[in-house]
Short mmCIF file of C-alpha atoms in Angstrom, two decimals:
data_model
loop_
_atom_site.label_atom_id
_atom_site.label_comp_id
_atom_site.label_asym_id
_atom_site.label_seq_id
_atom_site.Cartn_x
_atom_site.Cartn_y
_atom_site.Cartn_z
CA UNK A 1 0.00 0.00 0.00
CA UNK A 2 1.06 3.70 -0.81
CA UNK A 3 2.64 5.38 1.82
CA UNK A 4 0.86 9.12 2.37
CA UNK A 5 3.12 10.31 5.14
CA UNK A 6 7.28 9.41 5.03
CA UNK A 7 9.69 10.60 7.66
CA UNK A 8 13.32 10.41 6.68
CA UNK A 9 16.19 11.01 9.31
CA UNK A 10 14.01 13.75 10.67
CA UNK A 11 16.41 15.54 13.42
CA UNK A 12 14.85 17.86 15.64
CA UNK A 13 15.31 19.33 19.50
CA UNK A 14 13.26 21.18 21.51
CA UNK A 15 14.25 23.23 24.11
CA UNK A 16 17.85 21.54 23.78
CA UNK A 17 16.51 17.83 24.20
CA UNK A 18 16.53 15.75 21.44
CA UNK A 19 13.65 14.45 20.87
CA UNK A 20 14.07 12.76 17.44
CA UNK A 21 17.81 11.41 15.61
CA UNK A 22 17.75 10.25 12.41
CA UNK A 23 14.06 8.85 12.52
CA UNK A 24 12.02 7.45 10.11
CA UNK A 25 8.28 6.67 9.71
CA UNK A 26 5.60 5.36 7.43
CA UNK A 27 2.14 6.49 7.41
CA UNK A 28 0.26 4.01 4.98
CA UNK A 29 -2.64 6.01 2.89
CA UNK A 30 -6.23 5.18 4.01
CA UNK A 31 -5.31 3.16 7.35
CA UNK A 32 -6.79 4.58 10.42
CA UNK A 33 -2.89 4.58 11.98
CA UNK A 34 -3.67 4.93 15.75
CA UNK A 35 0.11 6.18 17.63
CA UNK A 36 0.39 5.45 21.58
CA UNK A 37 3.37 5.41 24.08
CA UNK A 38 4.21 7.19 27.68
CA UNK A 39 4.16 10.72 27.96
CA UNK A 40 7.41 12.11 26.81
CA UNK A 41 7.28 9.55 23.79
CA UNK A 42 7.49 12.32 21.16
CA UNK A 43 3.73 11.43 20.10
CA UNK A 44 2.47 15.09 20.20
CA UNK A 45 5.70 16.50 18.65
CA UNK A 46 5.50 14.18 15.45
CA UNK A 47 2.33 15.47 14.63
CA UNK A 48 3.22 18.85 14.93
CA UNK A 49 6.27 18.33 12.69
CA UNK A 50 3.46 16.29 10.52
CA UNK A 51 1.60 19.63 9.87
CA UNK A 52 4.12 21.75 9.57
CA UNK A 53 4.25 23.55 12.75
CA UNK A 54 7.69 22.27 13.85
CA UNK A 55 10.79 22.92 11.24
CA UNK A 56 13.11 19.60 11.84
CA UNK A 57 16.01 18.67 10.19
CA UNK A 58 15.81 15.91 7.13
CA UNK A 59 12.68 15.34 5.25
CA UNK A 60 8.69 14.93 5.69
CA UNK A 61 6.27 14.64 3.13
CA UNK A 62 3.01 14.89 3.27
CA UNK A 63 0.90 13.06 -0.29
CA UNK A 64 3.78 13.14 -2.29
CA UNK A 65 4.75 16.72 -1.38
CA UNK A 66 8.18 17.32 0.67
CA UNK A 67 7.22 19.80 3.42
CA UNK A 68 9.19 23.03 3.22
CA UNK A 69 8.53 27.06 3.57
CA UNK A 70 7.68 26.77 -0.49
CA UNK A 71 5.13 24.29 -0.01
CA UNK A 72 3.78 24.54 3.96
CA UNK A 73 0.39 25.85 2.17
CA UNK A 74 0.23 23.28 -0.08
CA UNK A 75 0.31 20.80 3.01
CA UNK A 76 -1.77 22.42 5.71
CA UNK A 77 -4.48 21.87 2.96
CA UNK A 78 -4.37 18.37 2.83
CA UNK A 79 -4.54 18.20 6.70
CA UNK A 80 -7.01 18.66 9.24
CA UNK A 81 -5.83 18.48 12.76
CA UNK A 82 -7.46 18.53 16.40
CA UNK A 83 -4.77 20.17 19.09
CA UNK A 84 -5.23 18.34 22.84
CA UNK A 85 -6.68 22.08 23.59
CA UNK A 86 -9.56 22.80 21.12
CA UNK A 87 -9.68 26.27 22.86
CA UNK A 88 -6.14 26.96 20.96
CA UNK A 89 -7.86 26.53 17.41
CA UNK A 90 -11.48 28.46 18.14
CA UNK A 91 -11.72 32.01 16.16
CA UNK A 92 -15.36 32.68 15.86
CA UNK A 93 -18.56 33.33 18.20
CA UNK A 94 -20.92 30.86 17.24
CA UNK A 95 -20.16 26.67 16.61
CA UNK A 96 -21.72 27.62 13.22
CA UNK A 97 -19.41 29.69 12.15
CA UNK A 98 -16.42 27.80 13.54
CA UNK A 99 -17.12 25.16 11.45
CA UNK A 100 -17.97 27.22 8.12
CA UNK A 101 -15.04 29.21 8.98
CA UNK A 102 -12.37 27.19 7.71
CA UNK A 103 -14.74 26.01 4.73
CA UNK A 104 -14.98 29.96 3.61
CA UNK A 105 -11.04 29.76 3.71
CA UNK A 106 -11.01 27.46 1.24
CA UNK A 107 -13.59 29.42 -0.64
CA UNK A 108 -16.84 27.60 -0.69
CA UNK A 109 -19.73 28.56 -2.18
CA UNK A 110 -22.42 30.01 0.48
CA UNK A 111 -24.56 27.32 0.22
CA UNK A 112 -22.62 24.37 0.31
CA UNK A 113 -20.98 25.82 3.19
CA UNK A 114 -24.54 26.13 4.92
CA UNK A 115 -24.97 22.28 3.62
CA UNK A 116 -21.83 20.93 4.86
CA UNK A 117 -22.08 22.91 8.59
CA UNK A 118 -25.47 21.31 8.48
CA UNK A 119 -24.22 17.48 7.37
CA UNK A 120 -21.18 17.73 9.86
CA UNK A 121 -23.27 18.94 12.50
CA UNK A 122 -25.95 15.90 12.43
CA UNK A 123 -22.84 13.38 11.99
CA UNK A 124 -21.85 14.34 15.14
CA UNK A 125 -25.09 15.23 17.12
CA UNK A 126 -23.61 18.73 17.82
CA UNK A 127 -27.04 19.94 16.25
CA UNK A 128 -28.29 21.93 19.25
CA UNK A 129 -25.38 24.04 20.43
CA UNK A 130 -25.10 25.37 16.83
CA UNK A 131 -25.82 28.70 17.86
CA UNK A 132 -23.86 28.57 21.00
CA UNK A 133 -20.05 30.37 21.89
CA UNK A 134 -17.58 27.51 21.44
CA UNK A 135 -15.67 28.90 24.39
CA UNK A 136 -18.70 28.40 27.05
CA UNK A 137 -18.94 24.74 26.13
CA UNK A 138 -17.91 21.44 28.19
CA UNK A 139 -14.69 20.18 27.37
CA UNK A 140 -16.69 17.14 25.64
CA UNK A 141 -18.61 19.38 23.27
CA UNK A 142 -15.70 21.35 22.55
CA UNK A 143 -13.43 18.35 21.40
CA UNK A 144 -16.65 17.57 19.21
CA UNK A 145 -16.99 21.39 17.74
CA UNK A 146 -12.83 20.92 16.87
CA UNK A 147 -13.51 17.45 15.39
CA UNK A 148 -16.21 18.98 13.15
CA UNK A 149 -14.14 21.89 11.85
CA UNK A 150 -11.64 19.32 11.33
CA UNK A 151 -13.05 17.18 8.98
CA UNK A 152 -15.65 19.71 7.24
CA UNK A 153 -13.34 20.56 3.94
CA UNK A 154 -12.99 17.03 3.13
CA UNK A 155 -8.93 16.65 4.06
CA UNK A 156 -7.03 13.87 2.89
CA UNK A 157 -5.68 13.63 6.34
CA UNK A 158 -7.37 13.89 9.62
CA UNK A 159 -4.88 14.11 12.52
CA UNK A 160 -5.75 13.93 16.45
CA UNK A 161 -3.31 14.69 19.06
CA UNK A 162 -5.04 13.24 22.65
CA UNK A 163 -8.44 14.95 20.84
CA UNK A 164 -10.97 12.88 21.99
CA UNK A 165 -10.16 13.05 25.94
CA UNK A 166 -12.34 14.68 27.29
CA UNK A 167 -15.67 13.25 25.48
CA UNK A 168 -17.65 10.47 27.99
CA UNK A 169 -17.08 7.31 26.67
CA UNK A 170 -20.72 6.66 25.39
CA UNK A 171 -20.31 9.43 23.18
CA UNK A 172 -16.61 8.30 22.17
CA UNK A 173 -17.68 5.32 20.93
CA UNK A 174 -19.74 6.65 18.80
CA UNK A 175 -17.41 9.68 17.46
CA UNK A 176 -14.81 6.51 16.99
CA UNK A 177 -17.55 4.63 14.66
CA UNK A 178 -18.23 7.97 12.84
CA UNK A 179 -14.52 8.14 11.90
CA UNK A 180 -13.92 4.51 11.30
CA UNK A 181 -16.32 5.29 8.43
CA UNK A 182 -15.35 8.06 7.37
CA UNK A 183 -11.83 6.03 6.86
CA UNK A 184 -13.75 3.56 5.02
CA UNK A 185 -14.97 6.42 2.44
CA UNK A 186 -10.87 7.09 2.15
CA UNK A 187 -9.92 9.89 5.14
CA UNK A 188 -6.35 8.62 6.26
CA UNK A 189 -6.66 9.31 9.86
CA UNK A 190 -3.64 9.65 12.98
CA UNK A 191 -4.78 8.93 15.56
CA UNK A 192 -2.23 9.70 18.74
CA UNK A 193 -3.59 8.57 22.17
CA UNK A 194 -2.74 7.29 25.87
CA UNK A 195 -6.23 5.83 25.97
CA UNK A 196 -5.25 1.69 24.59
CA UNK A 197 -9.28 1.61 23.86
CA UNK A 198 -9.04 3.83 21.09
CA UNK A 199 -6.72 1.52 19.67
CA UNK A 200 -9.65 -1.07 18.64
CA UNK A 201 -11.22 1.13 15.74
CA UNK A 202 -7.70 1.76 13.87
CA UNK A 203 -6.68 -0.21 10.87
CA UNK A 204 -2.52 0.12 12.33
CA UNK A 205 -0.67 0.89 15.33
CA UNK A 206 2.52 2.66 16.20
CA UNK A 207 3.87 1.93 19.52
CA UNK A 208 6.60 5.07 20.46
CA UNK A 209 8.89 5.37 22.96
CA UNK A 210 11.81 7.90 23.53
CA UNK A 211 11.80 9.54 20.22
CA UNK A 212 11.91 5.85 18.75
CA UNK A 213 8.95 3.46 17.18
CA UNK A 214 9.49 0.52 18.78
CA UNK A 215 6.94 -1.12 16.91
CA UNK A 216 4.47 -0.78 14.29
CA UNK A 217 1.90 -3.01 12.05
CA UNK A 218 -1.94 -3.60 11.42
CA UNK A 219 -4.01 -3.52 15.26
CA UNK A 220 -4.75 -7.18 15.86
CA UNK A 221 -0.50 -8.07 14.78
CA UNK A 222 0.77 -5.57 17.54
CA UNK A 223 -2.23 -6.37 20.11
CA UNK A 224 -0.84 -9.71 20.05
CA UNK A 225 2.48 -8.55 21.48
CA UNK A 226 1.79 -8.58 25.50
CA UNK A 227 5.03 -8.36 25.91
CA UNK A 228 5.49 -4.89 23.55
CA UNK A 229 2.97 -3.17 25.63
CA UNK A 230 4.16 -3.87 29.10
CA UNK A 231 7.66 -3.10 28.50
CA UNK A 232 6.87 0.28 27.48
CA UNK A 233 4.40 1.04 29.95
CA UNK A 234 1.24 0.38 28.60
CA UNK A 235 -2.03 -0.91 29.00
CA UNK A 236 -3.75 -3.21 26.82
CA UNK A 237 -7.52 -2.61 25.87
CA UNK A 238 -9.61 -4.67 28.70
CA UNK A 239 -11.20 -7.07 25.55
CA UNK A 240 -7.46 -7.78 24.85
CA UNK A 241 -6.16 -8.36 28.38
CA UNK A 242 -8.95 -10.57 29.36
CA UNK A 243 -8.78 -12.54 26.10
CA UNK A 244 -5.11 -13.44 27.31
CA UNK A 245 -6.17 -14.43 30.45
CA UNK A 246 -8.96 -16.66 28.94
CA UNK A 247 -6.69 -18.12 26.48
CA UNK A 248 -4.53 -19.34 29.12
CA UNK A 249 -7.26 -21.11 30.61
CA UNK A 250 -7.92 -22.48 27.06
CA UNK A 251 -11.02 -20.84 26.68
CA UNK A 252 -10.63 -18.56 23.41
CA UNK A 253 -7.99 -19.85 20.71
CA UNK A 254 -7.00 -16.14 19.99
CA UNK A 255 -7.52 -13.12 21.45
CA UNK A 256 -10.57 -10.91 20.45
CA UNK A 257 -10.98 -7.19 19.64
CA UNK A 258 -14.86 -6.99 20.27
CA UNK A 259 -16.73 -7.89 23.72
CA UNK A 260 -19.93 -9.07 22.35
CA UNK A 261 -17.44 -11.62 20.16
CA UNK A 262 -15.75 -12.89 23.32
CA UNK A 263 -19.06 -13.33 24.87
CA UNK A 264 -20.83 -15.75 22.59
CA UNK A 265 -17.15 -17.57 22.29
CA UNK A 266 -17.33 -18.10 25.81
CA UNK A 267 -21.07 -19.19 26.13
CA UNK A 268 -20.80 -21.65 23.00
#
């Protein structure tokens, strides 16, 4: 599959750390790549050299286009990207307007601006706090309001950075189906997270660690690596982790990435 996002010897310090030597990456186009590893990983500062708003040393490119001060334009289009803060990225008064606002950027007509804010509005049931100040919302709601704007022109690339967080997980469920079709109609989505449930809807994961990837490789091929999570820290999704358990009882043959699955294996 064709790569959409290459990272070659990419060098870069902040604050006179090092936080990346010589380091490379693959982003295959359409997966839904989710990225997870203890804080201090470099997760959130990859995907700010991703869209552009970290110069590094070597290359990046972005859908076949090598990110530099010529081309950061170029890029940024292709991208839309949630920041762990949604208040950072809010510039009008109204969720309405947020959302049309970066659609009139990119020079939409009126009315398919009024039809899109409408269409992205019922996908996520933000509906009835259309009218409302995106600052006075819950944290929830505001994650939702940045995930809308986010995905409204129709990017190639969707990238989150710890975006759903604050949503109840209900709701995140459902925002995670949303975008797991979405990636089925062709979005390449980045998904980088602490939360290991998250990691169930992806297509690929990344597991980071100290500037490095220590590994990476479609979901159910890395969930199978016990051994991979715990060494760096991390927890496995509870469907996971209690599929291990079972299996060493002799219970499931495999472990299983969806509850309802594991039950009816278990009451057969």
């Amino acid at each position: 599959m064709e790569n959409i996002i290459k990272l070659r010897k990419v060098d870069f310090s902040y604050e006179d750390k090092k936080i990346f030597d010589k380091f490379d990456l693959n982003i295959k186009k359409g997966s839904f790549t989710s990225i997870i590893g203890p804080n201090g990983s470099g997760k959130s500062t990859l995907m700010k050299l991703i869209v552009g708003l970290y110069k590094a040393e070597g290359e990046i490119e972005v859908d076949g286009v090598k990110i530099s001060q010529d081309t950061y334009k170029e890029v940024r289009s292709k991208i839309g990207f949630v920041f762990e803060n949604p208040d950072n990225q809010f510039v009008a008064e109204t969720v309405m307007d947020e959302i049309a606002f970066a659609l009139e950027n990119m020079n939409y007509d009126k009315k398919l601006i009024k039809e899109r804010v409408k269409e992205v509005g019922k996908l996520l049931d933000i509906e009835s706090i259309m009218e409302k100040e995106p600052h006075s919302l819950s944290g929830g709601q505001k994650e939702l309001v940045a995930l809308a704007s986010a995905f409204a022109t129709h990017p190639k690339i969707l990238v989150l950075d710890e975006a759903l967080d604050m949503i109840d997980n209900n709701r995140r469920d459902d925002v995670l189906k949303v975008l797991t079709d979405l990636n089925k109609n062709g979005l390449t989505i980045i998904n980088i997270t602490h939360n290991s449930e998250e990691l169930l809807y992806g297509t690929d994961i990344i597991v980071m660690n100290g500037g490095k990837v220590m590994d990476q490789g479609e979901t159910k091929e890395i969930l199978r690596k016990e051994k991979l999570f715990k060494n760096n820290g991390l927890e496995l999704p509870f469907v996971v982790d209690l599929s291990y358990k079972l299996k060493y009882y002799g219970l499931v043959d495999d472990i299983v990435l969806d509850i309802d699955e594991l039950v009816n294996l278990i009451w057969k």
